[in-house]
CSV table of C-alpha atoms and ligand atoms in Angstrom, one decimal:
chain,number,residue,atom,x,y,z
A,1,MET,CA,72.3,105.3,229.3
A,2,SER,CA,71.5,109.0,230.0
A,3,ASP,CA,75.2,109.7,230.9
A,4,GLU,CA,76.6,110.8,227.5
A,5,LYS,CA,80.2,110.0,228.6
A,6,ALA,CA,79.4,106.5,229.9
A,7,SER,CA,81.4,103.8,228.3
A,8,ASN,CA,79.7,101.6,225.7
A,9,SER,CA,77.4,99.0,227.4
A,10,MET,CA,78.2,96.4,224.7
A,11,TRP,CA,82.0,96.5,224.8
A,12,GLY,CA,82.9,99.1,227.4
A,13,GLY,CA,84.2,96.7,230.1
A,14,ARG,CA,87.8,97.9,229.7
A,15,PHE,CA,86.9,101.5,228.9
A,16,ALA,CA,86.8,104.1,231.6
A,17,SER,CA,84.9,106.7,229.6
A,18,GLY,CA,82.9,107.0,226.4
A,19,PRO,CA,84.1,108.1,223.0
A,20,ASP,CA,84.8,111.7,222.0
A,21,ALA,CA,82.0,113.2,220.0
A,22,ILE,CA,84.1,113.2,216.9
A,23,MET,CA,85.1,109.5,217.4
A,24,GLU,CA,81.4,108.7,217.7
A,25,ALA,CA,80.6,110.6,214.5
A,26,ILE,CA,83.3,108.8,212.5
A,27,ASN,CA,82.6,105.4,214.0
A,28,ALA,CA,78.8,105.2,213.9
A,29,SER,CA,77.1,103.5,211.0
A,30,ILE,CA,73.5,103.5,212.3
A,31,GLY,CA,72.7,106.3,209.9
A,32,PHE,CA,72.9,103.9,207.0
A,33,ASP,CA,73.1,100.4,208.3
A,34,ARG,CA,69.6,100.6,209.9
A,35,LYS,CA,68.6,99.5,206.5
A,36,LEU,CA,69.7,96.0,207.5
A,37,TYR,CA,67.3,95.8,210.5
A,38,ALA,CA,65.1,93.0,209.0
A,39,GLN,CA,68.1,90.9,208.0
A,40,ASP,CA,69.7,91.5,211.4
A,41,ILE,CA,66.7,90.4,213.3
A,42,ARG,CA,66.2,87.3,211.0
A,43,GLY,CA,69.8,86.4,211.6
A,44,SER,CA,69.4,86.7,215.4
A,45,LEU,CA,66.2,84.7,215.4
A,46,ALA,CA,68.0,81.8,213.6
A,47,HIS,CA,71.0,82.1,215.8
A,48,ALA,CA,69.0,81.9,219.0
A,49,GLU,CA,67.0,79.0,217.8
A,50,MET,CA,70.1,77.1,217.0
A,51,LEU,CA,71.7,78.0,220.4
A,52,ALA,CA,68.6,76.6,222.1
A,53,LYS,CA,68.5,73.4,220.0
A,54,GLN,CA,72.2,72.8,220.7
A,55,GLY,CA,71.6,73.3,224.5
A,56,ILE,CA,73.8,76.4,224.6
A,57,ILE,CA,71.0,78.6,225.9
A,58,SER,CA,67.8,77.5,227.6
A,59,ALA,CA,64.5,77.2,225.8
A,60,GLU,CA,63.0,79.8,228.0
A,61,ASP,CA,65.8,82.3,227.2
A,62,GLN,CA,65.3,81.6,223.5
A,63,ARG,CA,61.5,82.2,223.8
A,64,GLN,CA,62.1,85.6,225.5
A,65,ILE,CA,64.8,86.5,222.9
A,66,ALA,CA,62.5,85.6,220.0
A,67,ASP,CA,59.5,87.5,221.5
A,68,GLY,CA,61.7,90.5,222.1
A,69,LEU,CA,63.2,90.5,218.6
A,70,LYS,CA,59.7,90.3,217.1
A,71,THR,CA,58.6,93.3,219.2
A,72,ILE,CA,61.7,95.2,218.0
A,73,LEU,CA,60.9,94.4,214.4
A,74,ARG,CA,57.4,95.8,214.8
A,75,GLU,CA,58.7,98.9,216.6
A,76,ILE,CA,61.1,99.6,213.7
A,77,GLU,CA,58.5,99.0,211.1
A,78,ASP,CA,56.0,101.2,212.8
A,79,GLY,CA,58.6,104.0,213.1
A,80,LYS,CA,58.6,103.8,216.9
A,81,PHE,CA,62.1,102.7,217.4
A,82,ALA,CA,64.6,105.2,218.8
A,83,PHE,CA,67.9,104.6,216.9
A,84,SER,CA,70.9,105.8,218.9
A,85,THR,CA,74.3,107.0,217.4
A,86,ARG,CA,75.9,106.1,220.7
A,87,LEU,CA,75.1,102.5,220.1
A,88,GLU,CA,77.1,102.7,216.8
A,89,ASP,CA,75.3,100.3,214.5
A,90,ILE,CA,72.2,98.3,213.9
A,91,HIS,CA,73.5,95.2,215.7
A,92,MET,CA,74.0,97.1,219.0
A,93,ASN,CA,70.9,99.1,218.7
A,94,VAL,CA,68.8,96.0,218.4
A,95,GLU,CA,70.7,94.2,221.2
A,96,ALA,CA,70.4,97.1,223.6
A,97,ARG,CA,66.7,97.4,223.0
A,98,LEU,CA,66.4,93.7,223.5
A,99,ALA,CA,68.0,94.1,227.0
A,100,GLU,CA,65.5,96.9,227.8
A,101,LEU,CA,62.6,94.6,226.8
A,102,ILE,CA,63.6,91.2,228.3
A,103,GLY,CA,66.5,91.9,230.7
A,104,PRO,CA,69.4,89.6,231.3
A,105,ALA,CA,68.4,86.9,228.8
A,106,ALA,CA,69.3,89.4,226.1
A,107,GLY,CA,72.9,89.1,227.0
A,108,ARG,CA,72.9,85.4,226.0
A,109,LEU,CA,72.0,86.1,222.3
A,110,HIS,CA,75.6,87.1,221.4
A,111,THR,CA,77.0,83.7,222.6
A,112,ALA,CA,79.2,82.1,219.9
A,113,ARG,CA,78.8,85.1,217.6
A,114,SER,CA,80.6,88.3,216.8
A,115,ARG,CA,79.5,91.5,215.1
A,116,ASN,CA,81.9,90.4,212.4
A,117,ASP,CA,80.0,87.4,211.3
A,118,GLN,CA,76.7,89.1,212.2
A,119,VAL,CA,77.3,92.0,209.8
A,120,ALA,CA,78.6,89.6,207.1
A,121,VAL,CA,75.4,87.5,207.2
A,122,ASP,CA,73.1,90.5,207.4
A,123,PHE,CA,74.7,92.2,204.4
A,124,ARG,CA,74.8,89.0,202.3
A,125,LEU,CA,71.1,88.5,203.0
A,126,TRP,CA,70.5,92.1,201.9
A,127,VAL,CA,72.5,91.9,198.7
A,128,LYS,CA,71.0,88.6,197.8
A,129,GLU,CA,67.5,90.0,198.1
A,130,GLU,CA,68.5,93.1,196.1
A,131,LEU,CA,69.9,90.9,193.3
A,132,GLN,CA,66.5,89.2,193.2
A,133,ARG,CA,64.9,92.6,192.7
A,134,THR,CA,67.4,93.4,190.0
A,135,GLU,CA,66.6,90.1,188.3
A,136,ALA,CA,62.9,90.9,188.2
A,137,ALA,CA,63.6,94.4,186.9
A,138,LEU,CA,65.9,93.1,184.2
A,139,LEU,CA,63.2,90.6,183.1
A,140,ARG,CA,60.7,93.5,182.7
A,141,LEU,CA,63.2,95.5,180.7
A,142,ILE,CA,64.0,92.6,178.4
A,143,ALA,CA,60.3,91.9,177.9
A,144,ALA,CA,59.8,95.5,176.8
A,145,PHE,CA,62.6,95.1,174.3
A,146,LEU,CA,61.3,91.8,172.9
A,147,ASP,CA,57.9,93.4,172.2
A,148,ARG,CA,59.6,96.3,170.4
A,149,ALA,CA,61.8,93.9,168.5
A,150,GLU,CA,58.8,91.9,167.4
A,151,GLU,CA,57.0,95.0,166.2
A,152,HIS,CA,60.0,96.2,164.3
A,153,ALA,CA,61.7,93.0,163.1
A,154,ALA,CA,61.5,94.3,159.5
A,155,THR,CA,61.8,98.1,160.2
A,156,VAL,CA,64.9,99.3,158.3
A,157,MET,CA,67.3,101.7,160.0
A,158,PRO,CA,70.9,102.7,159.4
A,159,GLY,CA,73.4,100.6,161.3
A,160,PHE,CA,76.5,102.6,162.4
A,161,THR,CA,80.1,102.1,163.1
A,162,HIS,CA,82.1,105.2,164.3
A,163,LEU,CA,78.6,106.7,164.3
A,164,GLN,CA,78.9,106.9,160.5
A,165,THR,CA,76.3,105.1,158.4
A,166,ALA,CA,77.6,101.6,157.8
A,167,GLN,CA,75.0,99.2,156.6
A,168,PRO,CA,71.2,99.0,156.8
A,169,VAL,CA,70.0,96.9,159.8
A,170,THR,CA,66.5,96.5,161.3
A,171,PHE,CA,65.4,98.3,164.4
A,172,GLY,CA,64.3,94.9,165.8
A,173,HIS,CA,67.9,93.6,165.3
A,174,HIS,CA,69.2,96.7,167.2
A,175,CYS,CA,66.7,96.1,170.0
A,176,MET,CA,67.8,92.4,170.2
A,177,ALA,CA,71.4,93.6,170.7
A,178,TYR,CA,70.2,95.2,173.9
A,179,VAL,CA,68.4,92.0,174.8
A,180,GLU,CA,71.7,90.2,174.5
A,181,MET,CA,73.4,92.8,176.8
A,182,PHE,CA,70.7,92.8,179.4
A,183,GLY,CA,70.5,89.0,179.1
A,184,ARG,CA,74.2,88.8,180.1
A,185,ASP,CA,73.5,91.1,183.0
A,186,LEU,CA,70.7,88.7,184.0
A,187,SER,CA,73.0,85.7,183.9
A,188,ARG,CA,75.7,87.6,185.9
A,189,VAL,CA,73.0,88.3,188.6
A,190,ARG,CA,72.1,84.6,188.8
A,191,ALA,CA,75.6,83.4,188.9
A,192,ALA,CA,76.5,85.9,191.6
A,193,VAL,CA,73.5,84.8,193.8
A,194,GLU,CA,74.7,81.2,193.3
A,195,ARG,CA,78.2,82.1,194.4
A,196,MET,CA,77.2,84.2,197.5
A,197,ASP,CA,74.7,81.6,198.7
A,198,GLU,CA,76.8,80.6,201.7
A,199,SER,CA,76.2,81.7,205.3
A,200,PRO,CA,79.1,83.2,207.2
A,201,LEU,CA,77.1,83.1,210.5
A,202,GLY,CA,79.0,81.1,213.1
A,203,ALA,CA,82.5,82.2,211.9
A,204,ALA,CA,82.3,84.4,215.1
A,205,ALA,CA,85.1,87.0,215.3
A,206,LEU,CA,87.4,85.2,212.8
A,207,ALA,CA,88.4,81.8,214.3
A,208,GLY,CA,85.1,80.0,214.8
A,209,THR,CA,83.9,79.1,218.3
A,210,GLY,CA,84.3,76.4,220.9
A,211,PHE,CA,80.6,76.2,221.5
A,212,PRO,CA,78.9,73.3,219.8
A,213,ILE,CA,77.0,75.4,217.3
A,214,ASP,CA,75.2,74.0,214.2
A,215,ARG,CA,76.1,76.2,211.2
A,216,HIS,CA,74.3,74.0,208.8
A,217,MET,CA,71.1,74.7,210.7
A,218,THR,CA,71.4,78.5,210.7
A,219,ALA,CA,72.5,78.4,207.0
A,220,ALA,CA,69.3,76.5,206.1
A,221,ALA,CA,67.1,78.7,208.3
A,222,LEU,CA,68.3,81.8,206.5
A,223,GLY,CA,67.8,80.3,203.1
A,224,PHE,CA,71.5,79.8,202.2
A,225,ARG,CA,72.6,76.7,200.3
A,226,GLU,CA,75.3,75.9,202.9
A,227,PRO,CA,77.6,77.5,205.4
A,228,THR,CA,80.9,79.1,204.3
A,229,ARG,CA,83.9,76.8,204.8
A,230,ASN,CA,86.6,79.1,206.2
A,231,SER,CA,85.9,81.3,209.2
A,232,ILE,CA,88.7,83.8,208.4
A,233,ASP,CA,87.4,84.3,204.9
A,234,SER,CA,83.8,84.5,206.1
A,235,VAL,CA,84.4,87.7,208.0
A,236,SER,CA,86.9,89.3,205.6
A,237,ASP,CA,85.2,88.5,202.3
A,238,ARG,CA,83.2,91.3,200.6
A,239,ASP,CA,83.3,89.8,197.1
A,240,PHE,CA,79.5,89.5,197.2
A,241,ALA,CA,79.3,93.3,197.6
A,242,LEU,CA,82.0,93.9,194.9
A,243,GLU,CA,80.2,91.5,192.5
A,244,PHE,CA,77.0,93.3,193.1
A,245,LEU,CA,78.7,96.6,192.3
A,246,SER,CA,80.4,95.3,189.2
A,247,ILE,CA,77.2,93.8,187.9
A,248,ALA,CA,75.5,97.2,188.6
A,249,ALA,CA,78.3,99.0,186.9
A,250,ILE,CA,78.2,96.9,183.8
A,251,CYS,CA,74.4,97.0,183.6
A,252,ALA,CA,74.5,100.8,184.2
A,253,THR,CA,77.0,101.1,181.4
A,254,HIS,CA,74.7,99.2,179.1
A,255,LEU,CA,71.8,101.5,180.1
A,256,SER,CA,74.0,104.5,179.5
A,257,ARG,CA,74.9,103.5,176.0
A,258,LEU,CA,71.2,103.0,175.2
A,259,ALA,CA,70.4,106.3,176.9
A,260,GLU,CA,73.0,108.0,174.6
A,261,GLU,CA,71.4,106.4,171.6
A,262,ILE,CA,67.9,107.6,172.7
A,263,VAL,CA,69.3,111.1,173.1
A,264,ILE,CA,70.7,111.0,169.6
A,265,TRP,CA,67.6,109.3,168.1
A,266,SER,CA,65.2,111.8,169.6
A,267,THR,CA,66.9,114.9,168.2
A,268,PRO,CA,64.9,116.6,165.4
A,269,GLN,CA,68.0,115.9,163.1
A,270,PHE,CA,67.6,112.1,163.5
A,271,GLY,CA,63.9,111.9,164.5
A,272,PHE,CA,64.1,108.1,164.8
A,273,VAL,CA,62.0,108.1,168.0
A,274,ARG,CA,59.7,110.3,169.9
A,275,LEU,CA,59.6,110.0,173.6
A,276,SER,CA,56.3,110.1,175.3
A,277,ASP,CA,55.3,113.1,177.4
A,278,ALA,CA,55.6,110.9,180.4
A,279,PHE,CA,59.3,110.4,179.9
A,280,SER,CA,60.4,113.9,178.7
A,281,THR,CA,60.3,117.4,179.9
A,282,GLY,CA,59.9,120.9,178.3
A,283,SER,CA,62.1,123.9,178.4
A,284,SER,CA,61.1,126.9,180.5
A,285,ILE,CA,62.2,129.3,177.8
A,286,MET,CA,62.1,127.4,174.4
A,287,PRO,CA,58.5,126.3,173.8
A,288,GLN,CA,59.4,124.0,170.9
A,289,LYS,CA,61.7,121.8,173.0
A,290,LYS,CA,61.1,118.3,174.3
A,291,ASN,CA,64.1,117.1,176.3
A,292,PRO,CA,65.1,113.5,176.9
A,293,ASP,CA,65.9,114.2,180.6
A,294,ALA,CA,65.3,110.6,181.8
A,295,ALA,CA,67.8,109.3,179.2
A,296,GLU,CA,70.3,112.0,180.1
A,297,LEU,CA,70.0,111.2,183.8
A,298,ILE,CA,70.4,107.5,183.2
A,299,ARG,CA,73.6,108.3,181.3
A,300,ALA,CA,74.8,110.5,184.2
A,301,LYS,CA,73.9,108.2,187.1
A,302,THR,CA,76.1,105.6,185.5
A,303,GLY,CA,79.1,107.7,186.7
A,304,ARG,CA,77.8,107.4,190.2
A,305,VAL,CA,77.3,103.6,190.1
A,306,ASN,CA,80.7,103.0,188.5
A,307,GLY,CA,82.2,105.3,191.1
A,308,HIS,CA,80.9,103.1,193.9
A,309,LEU,CA,82.6,100.1,192.4
A,310,ILE,CA,86.0,101.8,192.3
A,311,GLY,CA,85.3,103.2,195.8
A,312,LEU,CA,84.8,99.8,197.4
A,313,LEU,CA,87.6,98.1,195.4
A,314,THR,CA,89.9,100.8,196.8
A,315,VAL,CA,88.6,100.3,200.3
A,316,MET,CA,89.3,96.5,200.1
A,317,LYS,CA,92.6,96.5,198.3
A,318,GLY,CA,94.9,97.0,201.2
A,319,LEU,CA,93.1,95.2,204.0
A,320,PRO,CA,94.9,92.4,205.8
A,321,LEU,CA,92.7,89.4,206.9
A,322,ALA,CA,90.4,89.3,208.6
A,323,TYR,CA,87.9,92.0,209.6
A,324,SER,CA,88.9,95.7,209.6
A,325,LYS,CA,86.6,98.6,210.4
A,326,ASP,CA,87.3,99.9,206.9
A,327,MET,CA,84.8,97.4,205.7
A,328,GLN,CA,82.0,99.3,207.3
A,329,GLU,CA,82.3,101.6,204.3
A,330,ASP,CA,80.9,98.8,202.1
A,331,LYS,CA,77.3,99.6,202.8
A,332,GLU,CA,76.6,103.2,201.6
A,333,ALA,CA,78.2,102.3,198.2
A,334,VAL,CA,76.0,99.2,197.8
A,335,PHE,CA,72.8,100.9,199.1
A,336,ASP,CA,73.2,103.9,196.8
A,337,ALA,CA,74.2,101.8,193.8
A,338,ALA,CA,71.2,99.5,194.3
A,339,GLU,CA,68.7,102.4,194.7
A,340,THR,CA,70.2,104.2,191.7
A,341,LEU,CA,70.2,101.1,189.4
A,342,ASP,CA,66.6,100.1,190.3
A,343,LEU,CA,65.5,103.6,189.3
A,344,MET,CA,67.6,103.6,186.1
A,345,ILE,CA,66.2,100.2,185.0
A,346,ALA,CA,62.6,101.2,185.8
A,347,ALA,CA,62.9,104.5,183.9
A,348,MET,CA,64.5,102.8,180.9
A,349,THR,CA,61.7,100.2,180.8
A,350,GLY,CA,59.1,102.9,180.8
A,351,MET,CA,60.9,104.9,178.1
A,352,VAL,CA,61.4,101.9,175.8
A,353,GLY,CA,57.8,100.7,176.2
A,354,ASP,CA,56.4,104.2,175.6
A,355,MET,CA,58.5,105.7,172.7
A,356,THR,CA,57.1,106.1,169.3
A,357,VAL,CA,59.3,104.7,166.5
A,358,ASN,CA,59.4,106.8,163.3
A,359,ALA,CA,59.9,104.0,160.7
A,360,ALA,CA,59.8,106.4,157.8
A,361,ALA,CA,62.6,108.6,159.2
A,362,MET,CA,64.7,105.5,159.9
A,363,LYS,CA,64.2,104.1,156.4
A,364,ARG,CA,65.1,107.5,154.8
A,365,ALA,CA,68.3,107.6,156.9
A,366,ALA,CA,69.1,104.0,156.1
A,367,GLY,CA,69.2,104.8,152.4
A,368,SER,CA,71.6,107.7,152.8
A,369,GLY,CA,75.4,107.5,153.2
A,370,TYR,CA,75.8,104.8,150.5
A,371,SER,CA,74.8,102.2,153.1
A,372,THR,CA,74.4,99.5,150.5
A,373,ALA,CA,78.0,99.8,149.1
A,374,THR,CA,78.9,96.5,150.7
A,375,ASP,CA,76.0,94.9,149.0
A,376,LEU,CA,77.3,96.1,145.6
A,377,ALA,CA,80.7,94.7,146.4
A,378,ASP,CA,79.2,91.4,147.6
A,379,TRP,CA,77.2,91.2,144.4
A,380,LEU,CA,80.3,91.7,142.2
A,381,VAL,CA,82.0,88.8,144.1
A,382,ARG,CA,79.0,86.5,143.9
A,383,GLU,CA,77.6,87.2,140.5
A,384,ALA,CA,80.6,88.5,138.5
A,385,GLY,CA,83.3,86.4,140.2
A,386,LEU,CA,85.5,89.3,141.2
A,387,PRO,CA,87.9,88.9,144.1
A,388,PHE,CA,86.6,90.8,147.1
A,389,ARG,CA,89.5,93.3,147.1
A,390,GLU,CA,88.8,94.2,143.5
A,391,ALA,CA,85.1,94.4,144.1
A,392,HIS,CA,85.8,96.8,146.9
A,393,HIS,CA,87.8,99.0,144.6
A,394,VAL,CA,85.1,99.0,141.9
A,395,THR,CA,82.5,99.9,144.4
A,396,GLY,CA,84.6,102.7,145.7
A,397,ARG,CA,84.6,104.2,142.2
A,398,ALA,CA,80.8,103.9,142.0
A,399,VAL,CA,80.5,105.7,145.4
A,400,ALA,CA,82.8,108.4,144.2
A,401,LEU,CA,80.7,108.9,141.0
A,402,ALA,CA,77.5,109.0,143.0
A,403,GLU,CA,79.0,111.5,145.4
A,404,GLU,CA,80.0,113.6,142.4
A,405,LYS,CA,76.5,113.4,141.0
A,406,ARG,CA,75.0,114.0,144.5
A,407,CYS,CA,72.8,110.9,144.2
A,408,GLY,CA,72.3,107.5,145.8
A,409,LEU,CA,74.0,104.4,144.4
A,410,GLU,CA,70.7,103.1,143.1
A,411,LYS,CA,70.2,106.3,141.1
A,412,LEU,CA,73.3,105.6,138.9
A,413,SER,CA,72.4,104.3,135.5
A,414,LEU,CA,73.3,100.9,134.2
A,415,GLU,CA,75.6,102.5,131.6
A,416,GLU,CA,77.4,104.5,134.3
A,417,LEU,CA,78.0,101.4,136.3
A,418,GLN,CA,79.1,99.3,133.3
A,419,ALA,CA,81.6,102.0,132.5
A,420,ILE,CA,83.2,101.3,135.8
A,421,ASN,CA,83.0,97.5,135.4
A,422,PRO,CA,81.4,95.8,132.3
A,423,ALA,CA,80.4,92.7,134.3
A,424,ILE,CA,77.6,94.6,136.0
A,425,THR,CA,74.1,93.8,134.8
A,426,VAL,CA,70.6,95.2,135.6
A,427,ASP,CA,70.4,92.5,138.2
A,428,VAL,CA,72.6,94.6,140.5
A,429,PHE,CA,69.7,97.1,141.3
A,430,SER,CA,68.0,94.4,143.3
A,431,VAL,CA,70.7,94.5,146.0
A,432,LEU,CA,71.0,98.3,146.1
A,433,SER,CA,67.7,98.9,148.0
A,434,VAL,CA,67.9,98.9,151.8
A,435,GLY,CA,65.0,96.5,152.1
A,436,ASN,CA,66.7,93.8,150.0
A,437,SER,CA,70.0,94.5,151.7
A,438,VAL,CA,68.7,93.6,155.2
A,439,LYS,CA,66.7,90.6,153.7
A,440,SER,CA,69.9,89.2,152.3
A,441,ARG,CA,71.7,89.2,155.6
A,442,THR,CA,70.5,85.7,156.6
A,443,SER,CA,73.7,84.5,158.3
A,444,TYR,CA,73.2,83.2,161.9
A,445,GLY,CA,72.7,86.3,164.1
A,446,GLY,CA,72.4,88.6,161.1
A,447,THR,CA,69.9,91.4,160.5
A,448,ALA,CA,67.5,89.6,158.1
A,449,PRO,CA,63.9,89.9,159.6
A,450,GLY,CA,63.6,86.1,159.6
A,451,GLU,CA,66.8,85.9,161.5
A,452,VAL,CA,65.7,88.6,164.0
A,453,ARG,CA,62.5,86.7,164.6
A,454,ARG,CA,64.5,83.6,165.3
A,455,GLN,CA,66.5,85.5,167.9
A,456,ILE,CA,63.3,86.7,169.5
A,457,ARG,CA,61.9,83.1,169.7
A,458,TYR,CA,65.2,81.9,171.2
A,459,TRP,CA,65.0,84.5,174.0
A,460,ARG,CA,61.3,84.0,174.7
A,461,LYS,CA,62.0,80.3,175.2
A,462,ARG,CA,65.1,80.8,177.2
A,463,LEU,CA,63.4,83.2,179.6
A,464,THR,CA,60.4,80.9,180.2
A,465,ARG,CA,62.9,78.1,180.9
A,466,GLY,CA,64.8,80.3,183.3
A,467,ALA,CA,61.5,81.2,185.1
A,468,THR,CA,60.6,77.6,185.7
A,469,LYS,CA,64.2,76.9,186.9
A,470,SER,CA,64.2,79.6,189.5
A,471,LYS,CA,60.7,78.7,190.7
A,472,SER,CA,61.8,75.1,191.4
A,473,ARG,CA,64.7,76.4,193.5
B,1,LIG,N1,79.2,98.3,212.0
B,1,LIG,C1,80.2,97.3,211.7
B,1,LIG,C2,80.3,97.2,210.2
B,1,LIG,O1,79.4,97.5,209.5
B,1,LIG,C3,79.8,96.0,212.3
B,1,LIG,C4,81.0,95.1,212.6
B,1,LIG,C5,81.8,95.7,213.7
B,1,LIG,N2,82.8,94.8,214.2
B,1,LIG,C6,83.7,95.2,215.0
B,1,LIG,N3,84.6,94.4,215.4
B,1,LIG,N4,83.9,96.5,215.3
B,1,LIG,O2,81.3,96.7,209.7
């Protein structure tokens, strides 16, 4: 091992000399796949136990292998393991150390296995565990939103389309829109875990093996629902990584839209929310400033997460079946996206829980921009029997008049309104206030406070049901 030019002890049988230094640099993945050490050792423990039970290796060899692997796990966790680039990846680093520790029995571990199914099972285990972390993080974020929505079920704010004032909504309703979005992310996480819950271990290089292995046993030992059905697909499939990245990209995109809203809302011009000191920074030159850096960084990191998705899709798109070394490039993308997304969700959860909502500023803004014009048109249809198109036209004239007089719709006099359409009565003023406007929107999923509270109850119930379901799994 001290001879730098010696051929690789794992596959060097037909090689006279070792790789060029540049070859080693492009080939090695130990710099990042060491993250898979726990999954790699778990996979090997399950494999060795199965080999012994099937009589493929002796019970004594299996005992030595298991002891050795457990020692290696401790060494890595204590920071005492010497990772070697010459040994390429986590799989060969562990196996070489096993040989140092237990001698020839180590060479029996790789019976009926290849690094191709080994890396596939290790990586699936890792992604599955990461998705469970994502699930927990999303649940915390949704809980933070449900609390804010409950507090502000009746807090009126302007609703926007084209970022132009459209109609009054409640802040609770707006919060619940994000609950729907993160709720879909949550269901995507759960569905992806369900789909990837199959063990590729035992597919060997690509064709399966002639040894009498028990793939159901290793699948169960590793916590998978069942083994994969096709050995070629088992070693060439990276859908689980792509699905993780697409879930991450969609979730990051949701976070980014919210981050953008927080940036807008926290400007002095809007003043809808004030971020806590814990989630903002000051300027080194302008003492008055409080910057929404966390929101800005969440918005920016979305580019990075989305980039990883496109990166891996591009790696995979031209690969013939089954395994190609290209697939080694799957890991850095997933690891970085996972770390980034975890941080983004945590920062957003903190920000949403901490921010102060300025209900007065929201209400003031809700009343500007003729936000109740649709209410006037609806009133003309309902109470005066006008066809909606005509009501739309009448309302347009009222808005033009208010604009000319630089006042709100509710400040026009009854006489002025009747001059536009004589069917208008004093009754109309009841729908021109923003509070009455939101209260009237009682359609299923609408912005009326009662309706928002119904949505909150729905999610609270659904999330407790989901929790009992995943516990019983
Ligand atoms: N380090 C490799 C990867 O991450 C492991 C599989 C290598 N297999 C092989 N036949 N070279 O993909």
